[in-house]
CSV table of C-alpha atoms and ligand atoms in Angstrom, one decimal:
chain,number,residue,atom,x,y,z
R,313,MET,CA,0.1,0.1,0.0
R,314,LEU,CA,2.7,2.6,1.1
R,315,VAL,CA,4.8,1.7,-1.9
R,316,ILE,CA,2.1,2.3,-4.3
R,317,ALA,CA,1.1,5.6,-2.6
R,318,LEU,CA,4.8,6.7,-3.0
R,319,ILE,CA,4.9,5.8,-6.6
R,320,LEU,CA,1.6,7.6,-7.4
R,321,ARG,CA,3.0,10.8,-5.5
R,322,GLY,CA,6.0,10.6,-7.8
R,323,LEU,CA,8.3,11.6,-4.9
R,324,SER,CA,7.9,15.3,-5.6
R,325,VAL,CA,7.3,17.8,-2.8
R,326,GLY,CA,3.6,18.8,-3.4
R,327,THR,CA,1.6,22.0,-3.1
R,328,GLY,CA,-0.8,22.7,-0.3
R,329,THR,CA,-4.4,23.7,-0.3
R,330,GLN,CA,-4.8,26.0,2.7
R,331,GLN,CA,-4.0,29.2,0.7
R,332,SER,CA,-4.4,29.7,-2.9
R,333,GLU,CA,-1.3,30.9,-4.7
R,334,THR,CA,-2.1,34.4,-6.2
R,335,HIS,CA,0.8,36.1,-7.7
R,336,PRO,CA,0.9,39.9,-7.1
R,337,SER,CA,1.0,41.6,-10.5
R,338,LEU,CA,4.0,43.7,-11.6
R,339,SER,CA,3.8,45.3,-15.1
R,340,TRP,CA,6.9,46.5,-16.9
R,341,GLN,CA,7.9,47.9,-20.4
R,342,GLN,CA,9.7,46.5,-23.3
R,343,THR,CA,11.1,49.3,-25.2
R,344,SER,CA,12.3,49.7,-28.7
R,345,LYS,CA,15.0,51.7,-30.5
R,346,GLY,CA,13.8,55.3,-30.4
R,347,GLY,CA,12.2,54.9,-27.0
R,348,SER,CA,8.7,53.7,-27.5
R,349,GLY,CA,7.4,51.2,-25.0
R,350,GLN,CA,4.9,48.4,-24.9
R,351,SER,CA,3.5,47.5,-21.5
R,352,VAL,CA,4.0,43.7,-20.5
R,353,SER,CA,1.7,42.4,-17.8
R,354,GLY,CA,3.8,40.3,-15.4
R,355,SER,CA,3.7,39.1,-11.9
R,356,VAL,CA,6.1,38.0,-9.1
R,357,VAL,CA,6.4,34.9,-7.0
R,358,LEU,CA,7.7,34.2,-3.5
R,359,ASP,CA,10.7,32.1,-3.2
R,360,SER,CA,9.8,28.5,-1.9
R,361,ASN,CA,12.2,29.0,1.0
R,362,TRP,CA,10.0,31.5,2.7
R,363,ARG,CA,6.8,29.1,2.4
R,364,TRP,CA,5.1,27.1,5.0
R,365,THR,CA,6.2,23.6,4.4
R,366,HIS,CA,3.8,21.1,6.1
R,367,THR,CA,2.3,17.5,5.9
R,368,THR,CA,0.3,16.6,2.9
R,369,ASP,CA,-2.8,15.8,4.7
R,370,GLY,CA,-2.5,18.1,7.6
R,371,THR,CA,-1.0,21.2,9.1
R,372,THR,CA,2.0,19.6,11.0
R,373,ASN,CA,5.2,21.3,10.1
R,374,CYS,CA,7.8,19.5,8.0
R,375,TYR,CA,10.2,22.5,8.8
R,376,ASP,CA,9.7,24.3,11.9
R,377,GLY,CA,11.7,27.4,12.9
R,378,ASN,CA,15.2,26.4,11.6
R,379,GLU,CA,15.0,22.6,11.9
R,380,TRP,CA,13.5,19.8,9.8
R,381,SER,CA,11.0,17.5,11.5
R,382,SER,CA,13.0,14.3,12.2
R,383,ASP,CA,9.7,12.2,11.7
R,384,LEU,CA,8.6,13.8,8.4
R,385,CYS,CA,12.1,14.5,6.9
R,386,PRO,CA,14.6,11.9,8.0
R,387,ASP,CA,15.9,12.1,4.4
R,388,ALA,CA,15.5,13.9,1.2
R,389,SER,CA,12.9,11.7,-0.6
R,390,THR,CA,10.8,10.8,2.5
R,391,CYS,CA,10.6,14.5,3.2
R,392,SER,CA,9.4,15.2,-0.5
R,393,SER,CA,6.7,12.6,-0.3
R,394,ASN,CA,5.4,13.7,3.1
R,395,CYS,CA,5.5,17.4,2.6
R,396,VAL,CA,3.9,20.2,0.6
R,397,LEU,CA,4.8,23.9,-0.1
R,398,GLU,CA,1.9,26.2,0.8
R,399,GLY,CA,0.7,29.2,-1.3
R,400,ALA,CA,1.5,32.6,0.1
R,401,ASP,CA,-0.6,35.3,1.6
R,402,TYR,CA,1.6,37.9,0.0
R,403,SER,CA,0.6,41.1,1.9
R,404,GLY,CA,-0.6,39.5,5.1
R,405,THR,CA,2.3,37.2,5.8
R,406,TYR,CA,5.1,38.5,3.8
R,407,GLY,CA,4.5,42.2,3.5
R,408,ILE,CA,4.7,42.3,-0.3
R,409,THR,CA,2.2,44.5,-2.0
R,410,GLY,CA,2.2,45.3,-5.8
R,411,SER,CA,0.2,47.8,-7.7
R,412,GLY,CA,0.5,48.5,-11.4
R,413,SER,CA,4.2,48.8,-12.2
R,414,SER,CA,5.3,49.1,-8.6
R,415,LEU,CA,6.3,46.5,-6.0
R,416,LYS,CA,6.8,47.2,-2.3
R,417,LEU,CA,8.8,44.7,0.0
R,418,GLY,CA,8.3,45.3,3.7
R,419,PHE,CA,10.9,44.2,6.2
R,420,VAL,CA,9.4,42.8,9.4
R,421,THR,CA,5.7,41.5,9.0
R,422,LYS,CA,3.9,40.2,12.0
R,423,GLY,CA,1.3,37.9,10.7
R,424,SER,CA,-1.3,35.9,12.6
R,425,TYR,CA,1.0,32.8,12.9
R,426,SER,CA,4.5,34.1,12.5
R,427,THR,CA,6.9,37.0,12.2
R,428,ASN,CA,8.3,37.2,8.7
R,429,ILE,CA,11.7,38.8,8.0
R,430,GLY,CA,12.3,40.3,4.5
R,431,SER,CA,11.5,38.4,1.1
R,432,ARG,CA,12.8,37.3,-2.2
R,433,VAL,CA,10.6,37.3,-5.2
R,434,TYR,CA,11.1,36.5,-8.9
R,435,LEU,CA,9.4,38.0,-12.1
R,436,LEU,CA,7.2,35.6,-13.9
R,437,GLY,CA,6.6,35.5,-17.7
R,438,ASP,CA,3.5,33.2,-17.2
R,439,GLU,CA,2.2,31.4,-14.2
R,440,SER,CA,4.8,28.6,-14.3
R,441,HIS,CA,7.7,30.2,-15.9
R,442,TYR,CA,10.1,32.8,-15.0
R,443,LYS,CA,10.6,35.6,-17.4
R,444,LEU,CA,14.2,35.3,-19.1
R,445,PHE,CA,16.0,38.4,-19.9
R,446,LYS,CA,18.7,38.4,-22.4
R,447,LEU,CA,21.2,41.2,-21.3
R,448,GLU,CA,23.7,41.5,-24.0
R,449,ASN,CA,23.3,44.8,-26.1
R,450,ASN,CA,20.5,45.8,-24.0
R,451,GLU,CA,19.7,47.9,-21.1
R,452,PHE,CA,17.6,47.4,-17.9
R,453,THR,CA,16.1,50.4,-16.1
R,454,PHE,CA,14.0,50.8,-12.8
R,455,THR,CA,13.1,53.3,-10.3
R,456,VAL,CA,13.9,52.6,-6.6
R,457,ASP,CA,12.9,54.3,-3.4
R,458,ASP,CA,15.6,53.5,-0.9
R,459,SER,CA,14.7,56.3,1.6
R,460,ASN,CA,13.4,53.8,4.1
R,461,LEU,CA,16.4,51.5,4.2
R,462,GLU,CA,18.9,52.2,7.0
R,463,CYS,CA,22.5,50.7,7.6
R,464,GLY,CA,22.6,47.0,7.5
R,465,LEU,CA,19.6,46.6,5.1
R,466,ASN,CA,19.8,45.6,1.4
R,467,GLY,CA,17.1,46.4,-1.1
R,468,ALA,CA,18.4,44.1,-4.0
R,469,LEU,CA,17.5,43.9,-7.7
R,470,TYR,CA,19.6,41.2,-9.6
R,471,PHE,CA,19.7,38.6,-12.3
R,472,VAL,CA,20.5,34.8,-11.7
R,473,ALA,CA,20.9,32.0,-14.1
R,474,MET,CA,18.0,30.0,-12.7
R,475,ASP,CA,16.0,27.4,-14.7
R,476,GLU,CA,13.1,29.0,-16.5
R,477,ASP,CA,10.6,26.6,-14.9
R,478,GLY,CA,12.2,26.4,-11.5
R,479,GLY,CA,13.5,22.9,-12.3
R,480,ALA,CA,10.2,21.3,-12.8
R,481,SER,CA,10.9,19.6,-16.0
R,482,LYS,CA,14.5,18.5,-15.0
R,483,TYR,CA,13.9,17.2,-11.6
R,484,SER,CA,11.1,14.9,-10.6
R,485,GLY,CA,11.0,16.3,-7.2
R,486,ALA,CA,10.5,19.9,-8.3
R,487,LYS,CA,6.9,19.7,-9.6
R,488,PRO,CA,5.8,23.0,-7.8
R,489,GLY,CA,8.5,24.6,-10.0
R,490,ALA,CA,8.3,28.4,-10.8
R,491,LYS,CA,4.7,28.8,-9.8
R,492,TYR,CA,5.9,28.2,-6.1
R,493,GLY,CA,9.3,29.9,-6.5
R,494,MET,CA,11.6,26.9,-6.7
R,495,GLY,CA,15.0,26.6,-8.0
R,496,TYR,CA,17.0,29.6,-6.8
R,497,CYS,CA,20.7,29.8,-7.0
R,498,ASP,CA,23.3,32.5,-6.9
R,499,ALA,CA,27.0,33.0,-6.8
R,500,GLN,CA,27.3,32.4,-3.1
R,501,CYS,CA,26.1,28.8,-3.6
R,502,PRO,CA,23.8,29.2,-0.8
R,503,HIS,CA,23.5,26.2,1.5
R,504,ASP,CA,20.2,27.7,3.2
R,505,MET,CA,17.9,26.5,0.5
R,506,LYS,CA,15.4,23.8,1.8
R,507,PHE,CA,15.0,22.3,-1.5
R,508,ILE,CA,17.7,22.0,-4.3
R,509,ASN,CA,17.0,20.2,-7.6
R,510,GLY,CA,13.7,19.1,-6.0
R,511,ASP,CA,15.4,17.2,-3.0
R,512,ALA,CA,15.1,18.4,0.6
R,513,ASN,CA,18.5,19.7,1.7
R,514,VAL,CA,18.0,17.8,5.1
R,515,GLU,CA,21.4,16.0,5.0
R,516,GLY,CA,23.9,17.6,7.5
R,517,TRP,CA,21.3,20.3,8.1
R,518,LYS,CA,22.7,22.8,10.7
R,519,PRO,CA,20.2,25.3,12.3
R,520,SER,CA,21.8,28.8,12.2
R,521,ASP,CA,23.0,30.1,15.5
R,522,ASN,CA,21.9,33.7,15.1
R,523,ASP,CA,18.8,33.2,12.6
R,524,GLU,CA,15.8,31.5,13.8
R,525,ASN,CA,14.4,30.9,10.5
R,526,ALA,CA,17.4,29.5,8.6
R,527,GLY,CA,20.1,26.7,8.4
R,528,THR,CA,22.4,25.2,6.2
R,529,GLY,CA,22.5,21.7,4.5
R,530,LYS,CA,25.1,19.8,2.7
R,531,TRP,CA,24.3,21.0,-0.8
R,532,GLY,CA,24.5,24.6,-2.2
R,533,ALA,CA,22.8,25.9,-5.2
R,534,CYS,CA,25.3,27.8,-7.5
R,535,CYS,CA,24.8,30.0,-10.5
R,536,THR,CA,26.0,33.1,-12.2
R,537,GLU,CA,24.7,36.3,-10.8
R,538,MET,CA,24.5,39.8,-12.1
R,539,ASP,CA,23.8,42.3,-9.3
R,540,ILE,CA,22.3,45.3,-10.7
R,541,TRP,CA,21.5,46.8,-7.4
R,542,GLU,CA,22.5,46.3,-3.9
R,543,ALA,CA,21.7,49.3,-1.8
R,544,ASN,CA,20.5,51.2,1.1
R,545,LYS,CA,20.2,54.9,1.8
R,546,TYR,CA,23.9,55.2,2.3
R,547,ALA,CA,25.8,52.7,0.1
R,548,THR,CA,25.2,51.0,-3.3
R,549,ALA,CA,27.1,48.7,-5.6
R,550,TYR,CA,26.8,46.8,-8.9
R,551,THR,CA,28.5,43.6,-9.3
R,552,PRO,CA,28.9,40.8,-11.8
R,553,HIS,CA,29.7,37.3,-10.4
R,554,ILE,CA,30.5,34.4,-12.7
R,555,CYS,CA,30.2,30.7,-12.1
R,556,THR,CA,31.9,28.3,-14.3
R,557,LYS,CA,29.1,25.8,-14.4
R,558,ASN,CA,26.3,26.4,-16.9
R,559,GLY,CA,22.9,27.3,-15.4
R,560,GLU,CA,21.8,26.1,-11.9
R,561,TYR,CA,24.4,23.7,-10.4
R,562,ARG,CA,24.0,21.8,-7.0
R,563,CYS,CA,27.4,21.9,-5.4
R,564,GLU,CA,28.6,19.6,-2.6
R,565,GLY,CA,32.0,19.7,-1.0
R,566,THR,CA,34.8,21.9,-2.5
R,567,ASP,CA,32.8,23.0,-5.4
R,568,CYS,CA,30.7,25.1,-3.2
R,569,GLY,CA,33.8,27.3,-2.2
R,570,ASP,CA,32.8,27.6,1.4
R,571,THR,CA,34.6,30.4,3.1
R,572,LYS,CA,34.4,28.6,6.4
R,573,ASP,CA,36.5,25.8,5.1
R,574,ASN,CA,39.1,28.3,3.7
R,575,ASN,CA,38.0,27.4,0.4
R,576,ARG,CA,36.4,30.7,-1.0
R,577,TYR,CA,38.2,30.7,-4.2
R,578,GLY,CA,38.3,26.8,-4.8
R,579,GLY,CA,34.6,26.5,-5.8
R,580,VAL,CA,32.7,27.0,-9.1
R,581,CYS,CA,31.7,30.6,-8.4
R,582,ASP,CA,33.5,33.9,-8.1
R,583,LYS,CA,32.1,35.0,-4.7
R,584,ASP,CA,33.7,38.4,-4.6
R,585,GLY,CA,32.6,39.6,-8.0
R,586,CYS,CA,33.8,42.8,-9.6
R,587,ASP,CA,32.0,45.7,-7.8
R,588,PHE,CA,31.5,49.2,-8.7
R,589,ASN,CA,30.6,51.0,-5.4
R,590,SER,CA,31.0,54.7,-6.0
R,591,TRP,CA,32.0,55.3,-2.3
R,592,ARG,CA,34.6,52.5,-2.4
R,593,MET,CA,36.0,53.9,-5.6
R,594,GLY,CA,36.7,57.2,-4.1
R,595,ASN,CA,33.7,59.3,-4.3
R,596,GLN,CA,31.9,59.9,-0.9
R,597,SER,CA,29.7,62.7,-1.9
R,598,PHE,CA,27.6,61.0,-4.5
R,599,TRP,CA,25.1,58.6,-3.0
R,600,GLY,CA,23.2,59.5,0.2
R,601,PRO,CA,20.5,61.6,1.8
R,602,GLY,CA,20.8,65.2,0.4
R,603,LEU,CA,23.9,64.2,-1.8
R,604,ILE,CA,24.3,64.4,-5.5
R,605,ILE,CA,21.9,61.7,-5.8
R,606,ASP,CA,19.5,62.3,-3.0
R,607,THR,CA,18.4,58.9,-1.6
R,608,GLY,CA,15.6,60.6,0.2
R,609,LYS,CA,13.9,60.5,-3.2
R,610,PRO,CA,13.2,57.9,-5.7
R,611,VAL,CA,16.0,57.4,-8.3
R,612,THR,CA,15.9,55.8,-11.7
R,613,VAL,CA,18.9,53.5,-12.3
R,614,VAL,CA,20.0,52.5,-15.9
R,615,THR,CA,22.4,49.7,-16.5
R,616,GLN,CA,23.7,49.0,-19.9
R,617,PHE,CA,25.3,45.9,-21.2
R,618,LEU,CA,27.5,46.7,-24.0
R,619,ALA,CA,29.1,44.2,-26.2
R,620,ASP,CA,32.1,44.4,-28.6
R,621,GLY,CA,32.5,42.0,-31.4
R,622,GLY,CA,29.8,39.8,-30.0
R,623,SER,CA,31.1,39.4,-26.5
R,624,LEU,CA,30.0,41.4,-23.3
R,625,SER,CA,32.8,44.1,-22.8
R,626,GLU,CA,31.3,46.8,-20.5
R,627,ILE,CA,28.7,47.4,-17.9
R,628,ARG,CA,27.7,51.0,-17.8
R,629,ARG,CA,25.5,52.8,-15.2
R,630,LYS,CA,23.6,56.1,-15.4
R,631,TYR,CA,21.1,57.6,-13.0
R,632,VAL,CA,18.1,59.8,-13.5
R,633,GLN,CA,16.8,62.0,-10.8
R,634,GLY,CA,14.6,65.2,-11.0
R,635,GLY,CA,14.5,64.9,-14.7
R,636,LYS,CA,18.4,65.0,-15.0
R,637,VAL,CA,20.6,62.4,-16.2
R,638,ILE,CA,23.5,61.8,-13.8
R,639,GLU,CA,26.5,60.0,-15.0
R,640,ASN,CA,28.3,57.4,-12.9
R,641,THR,CA,31.2,58.6,-10.7
R,642,VAL,CA,34.7,58.4,-11.9
R,643,THR,CA,37.2,56.2,-10.0
R,644,LYS,CA,39.8,58.1,-8.0
R,645,ILE,CA,42.0,55.4,-6.5
R,646,SER,CA,45.8,55.5,-6.1
R,647,GLY,CA,47.3,53.1,-8.7
R,648,MET,CA,44.3,53.1,-10.9
R,649,ASP,CA,43.3,54.8,-14.1
R,650,GLU,CA,40.0,56.7,-14.3
R,651,PHE,CA,37.0,54.4,-14.9
R,652,ASP,CA,33.2,55.1,-14.7
R,653,SER,CA,32.0,51.6,-15.8
R,654,ILE,CA,32.9,48.0,-15.2
R,655,THR,CA,35.3,46.7,-17.9
R,656,ASP,CA,37.9,43.8,-17.5
R,657,GLU,CA,40.5,46.6,-17.2
R,658,PHE,CA,38.6,48.2,-14.5
R,659,CYS,CA,38.3,44.8,-12.6
R,660,ASN,CA,42.0,43.9,-13.1
R,661,GLN,CA,43.3,47.4,-11.8
R,662,GLN,CA,40.9,47.5,-8.9
R,663,LYS,CA,41.7,44.0,-7.7
R,664,LYS,CA,45.4,44.9,-8.0
R,665,ALA,CA,45.1,48.3,-6.3
R,666,PHE,CA,43.1,46.8,-3.3
R,667,ARG,CA,45.2,43.6,-3.3
R,668,ASP,CA,42.2,41.5,-3.7
R,669,THR,CA,42.2,38.1,-5.3
R,670,ASN,CA,41.1,38.3,-8.9
R,671,ASP,CA,38.7,35.4,-9.0
R,672,PHE,CA,36.5,37.4,-11.5
R,673,GLU,CA,39.2,37.2,-14.1
R,674,LYS,CA,40.1,33.7,-13.3
R,675,LYS,CA,36.6,32.6,-13.8
R,676,GLY,CA,36.1,34.2,-17.2
R,677,GLY,CA,35.7,37.9,-16.8
R,678,LEU,CA,33.0,40.0,-18.7
R,679,LYS,CA,33.3,37.6,-21.8
R,680,GLY,CA,32.6,34.7,-19.4
R,681,LEU,CA,29.8,36.4,-18.0
R,682,GLY,CA,28.2,37.1,-21.3
R,683,THR,CA,28.3,33.5,-22.2
R,684,ALA,CA,27.0,32.5,-18.8
R,685,VAL,CA,24.0,34.8,-19.2
R,686,ASP,CA,23.3,34.2,-22.8
R,687,ALA,CA,20.5,31.6,-22.5
R,688,GLY,CA,18.7,34.4,-20.4
R,689,VAL,CA,18.6,35.2,-16.7
R,690,VAL,CA,15.8,35.6,-14.0
R,691,LEU,CA,14.9,38.9,-12.3
R,692,VAL,CA,15.1,38.8,-8.6
R,693,LEU,CA,13.8,41.4,-6.1
R,694,SER,CA,14.5,41.2,-2.5
R,695,LEU,CA,15.1,42.8,0.9
R,696,TRP,CA,17.4,41.3,3.4
R,697,ASP,CA,19.6,41.8,6.4
R,698,ASP,CA,22.9,39.9,6.7
R,699,HIS,CA,23.4,37.2,9.3
R,700,ASP,CA,26.9,36.6,8.2
R,701,VAL,CA,28.6,39.8,8.3
R,702,ASN,CA,26.0,42.5,9.0
R,703,MET,CA,26.1,44.1,5.4
R,704,LEU,CA,29.4,45.7,6.2
R,705,TRP,CA,30.8,44.6,2.8
R,706,LEU,CA,28.3,47.1,1.4
R,707,ASP,CA,28.0,50.1,3.6
R,708,SER,CA,30.9,50.1,6.2
R,709,ILE,CA,34.6,49.2,6.6
R,710,TYR,CA,35.2,45.7,5.8
R,711,PRO,CA,37.1,43.5,6.8
R,712,THR,CA,36.5,45.6,10.0
R,713,ASP,CA,40.0,44.8,11.1
R,714,SER,CA,41.8,46.0,8.1
R,715,GLY,CA,42.8,49.4,9.4
R,716,SER,CA,43.3,51.7,6.3
R,717,LYS,CA,43.7,49.0,3.7
R,718,ALA,CA,42.8,50.3,0.2
R,719,GLY,CA,39.3,49.2,-0.7
R,720,ALA,CA,38.1,48.4,2.8
R,721,ASP,CA,36.2,51.6,3.1
R,722,ARG,CA,32.7,50.9,1.4
R,723,GLY,CA,30.3,53.4,3.0
R,724,PRO,CA,29.7,55.6,6.1
R,725,CYS,CA,27.8,53.0,8.3
R,726,ALA,CA,29.5,52.2,11.6
R,727,THR,CA,31.2,48.8,11.9
R,728,SER,CA,28.9,48.1,14.8
R,729,SER,CA,25.9,48.6,12.6
R,730,GLY,CA,23.9,46.0,10.8
R,731,VAL,CA,23.4,43.4,13.5
R,732,PRO,CA,20.2,41.5,12.5
R,733,LYS,CA,18.7,41.5,16.0
R,734,ASP,CA,19.3,45.3,16.0
R,735,VAL,CA,17.9,46.1,12.6
R,736,GLU,CA,15.0,43.7,12.9
R,737,SER,CA,13.8,45.5,16.1
R,738,ASN,CA,15.0,49.1,15.2
R,739,TYR,CA,13.9,49.2,11.6
R,740,ALA,CA,11.0,46.7,11.5
R,741,SER,CA,8.9,49.1,9.2
R,742,ALA,CA,11.7,49.4,6.7
R,743,SER,CA,10.8,48.8,3.2
R,744,VAL,CA,12.0,49.3,-0.5
R,745,THR,CA,9.7,50.1,-3.5
R,746,PHE,CA,10.8,49.2,-7.0
R,747,SER,CA,8.9,50.6,-9.9
R,748,ASP,CA,8.7,51.3,-13.7
R,749,ILE,CA,11.0,48.4,-14.9
R,750,LYS,CA,12.0,49.0,-18.6
R,751,PHE,CA,14.1,46.8,-20.8
R,752,GLY,CA,15.2,47.2,-24.3
R,753,PRO,CA,18.0,48.2,-26.6
R,754,ILE,CA,20.8,50.6,-25.4
R,755,ASP,CA,19.5,54.2,-24.7
R,756,SER,CA,15.9,53.2,-25.2
R,757,THR,CA,14.6,53.2,-21.5
R,758,TYR,CA,15.4,56.7,-20.1
Q,1328,NAG,C1,31.5,62.7,-7.2
Q,1328,NAG,O1,30.9,62.4,-8.5
Q,1328,NAG,C2,30.1,63.4,-9.1
Q,1328,NAG,C3,29.4,62.8,-10.2
Q,1328,NAG,O2,30.4,62.4,-11.2
Q,1328,NAG,C4,31.0,64.7,-9.3
Q,1328,NAG,O3,30.1,65.7,-9.7
Q,1328,NAG,C5,31.6,65.0,-7.9
Q,1328,NAG,O4,32.6,66.1,-8.3
Q,1328,NAG,C6,32.4,63.8,-7.5
Q,1328,NAG,N1,33.0,64.1,-6.2
Q,1328,NAG,C7,34.3,63.9,-5.9
Q,1328,NAG,C8,34.7,64.4,-4.5
Q,1328,NAG,O5,35.0,63.3,-6.6
């Protein structure tokens, strides 16, 4: 009897029936040469990691707090056949609200059953497929309101090389697929994913010692990542990261490049990336409240992916605020030429000037990035705080013990800021609003 039941279930995690899954809508514009635009109706889906995971027939938690149930989830396949991913009450439970072409992500949301911290959502092309964007020779533009993001918070917008259907067609265990936000991966090869390639990441799962909702399992989920936007009111960076495996890759052991094992540069992904953060690159009067770009008000961010001879060669940034186009800052760093965009030469000189390991070049540089994103990448919008290093790598001095090491100064936030327990209590009502997404040929979106 049991054997038959398992075969019929197909050993995939299922989907729950307690809450219908209704994706918040988010429309955006596809632009054409010359600047005309066509509205595309889209929607977003919440990542599966945030979802209530409970028994198929009841409401008992398969995953509770930061631990898997040892009864229901003794191993990956038993877990999948016992458990379902539930639909999301986007605004009530997760603080996610969309309207027209705008999407707001709230930070701390107290629901009737739980307190939710941050979120991560993906743009869908249809109900069960993510929208894929082909970046080369195109530009991506959006408007962001960071005025409610203090030190330690990160309102992020980026692309990752996830499977279009969330892995549903490749992996028998991933049936809920993109409709339930499955299949996430990024260049940090996160071990905190509850399901990877449709299998529960229960083996070796260690609950976090400072995050009551998260833990880490044996597997990590790796893929190439293009960070268009990681920012708060005080700091911002854009950063490509390349992985040497095509698409989504489930890592194990040394392939994951785990920093805790002193193997940060030995995995398949370039975890450091090649970042352009105006503060770090020598301009401290550009991004912030009341500065050249006033983060007290919304700003439009343009990112151009320029190709030369068929391969990606430059990632340019422009800003628009108060009707004015504001060019990116020019680097002022001892030992470096002046740059106002990301090119291989910028990355090489920056790594050398800051004495950082040049994993970006080693893993393929911009040309490699172009190849890795060629099949199309998925748009991610998220709001998060950092349980590993308090977001100091974005907005403060990092490493904190680096004295006056070139490149360590990244933003004005205190090295004591960004502690999750502090930001979650002091800035519970924080939020980020993304709006007016446009995508099209170079110079067609602003
Ligand atoms: C910072 O960048 C802006 C925009 O490029 C420029 O106008 C300003 O002079 C720069 N400030 C410094 C201190 O370099």
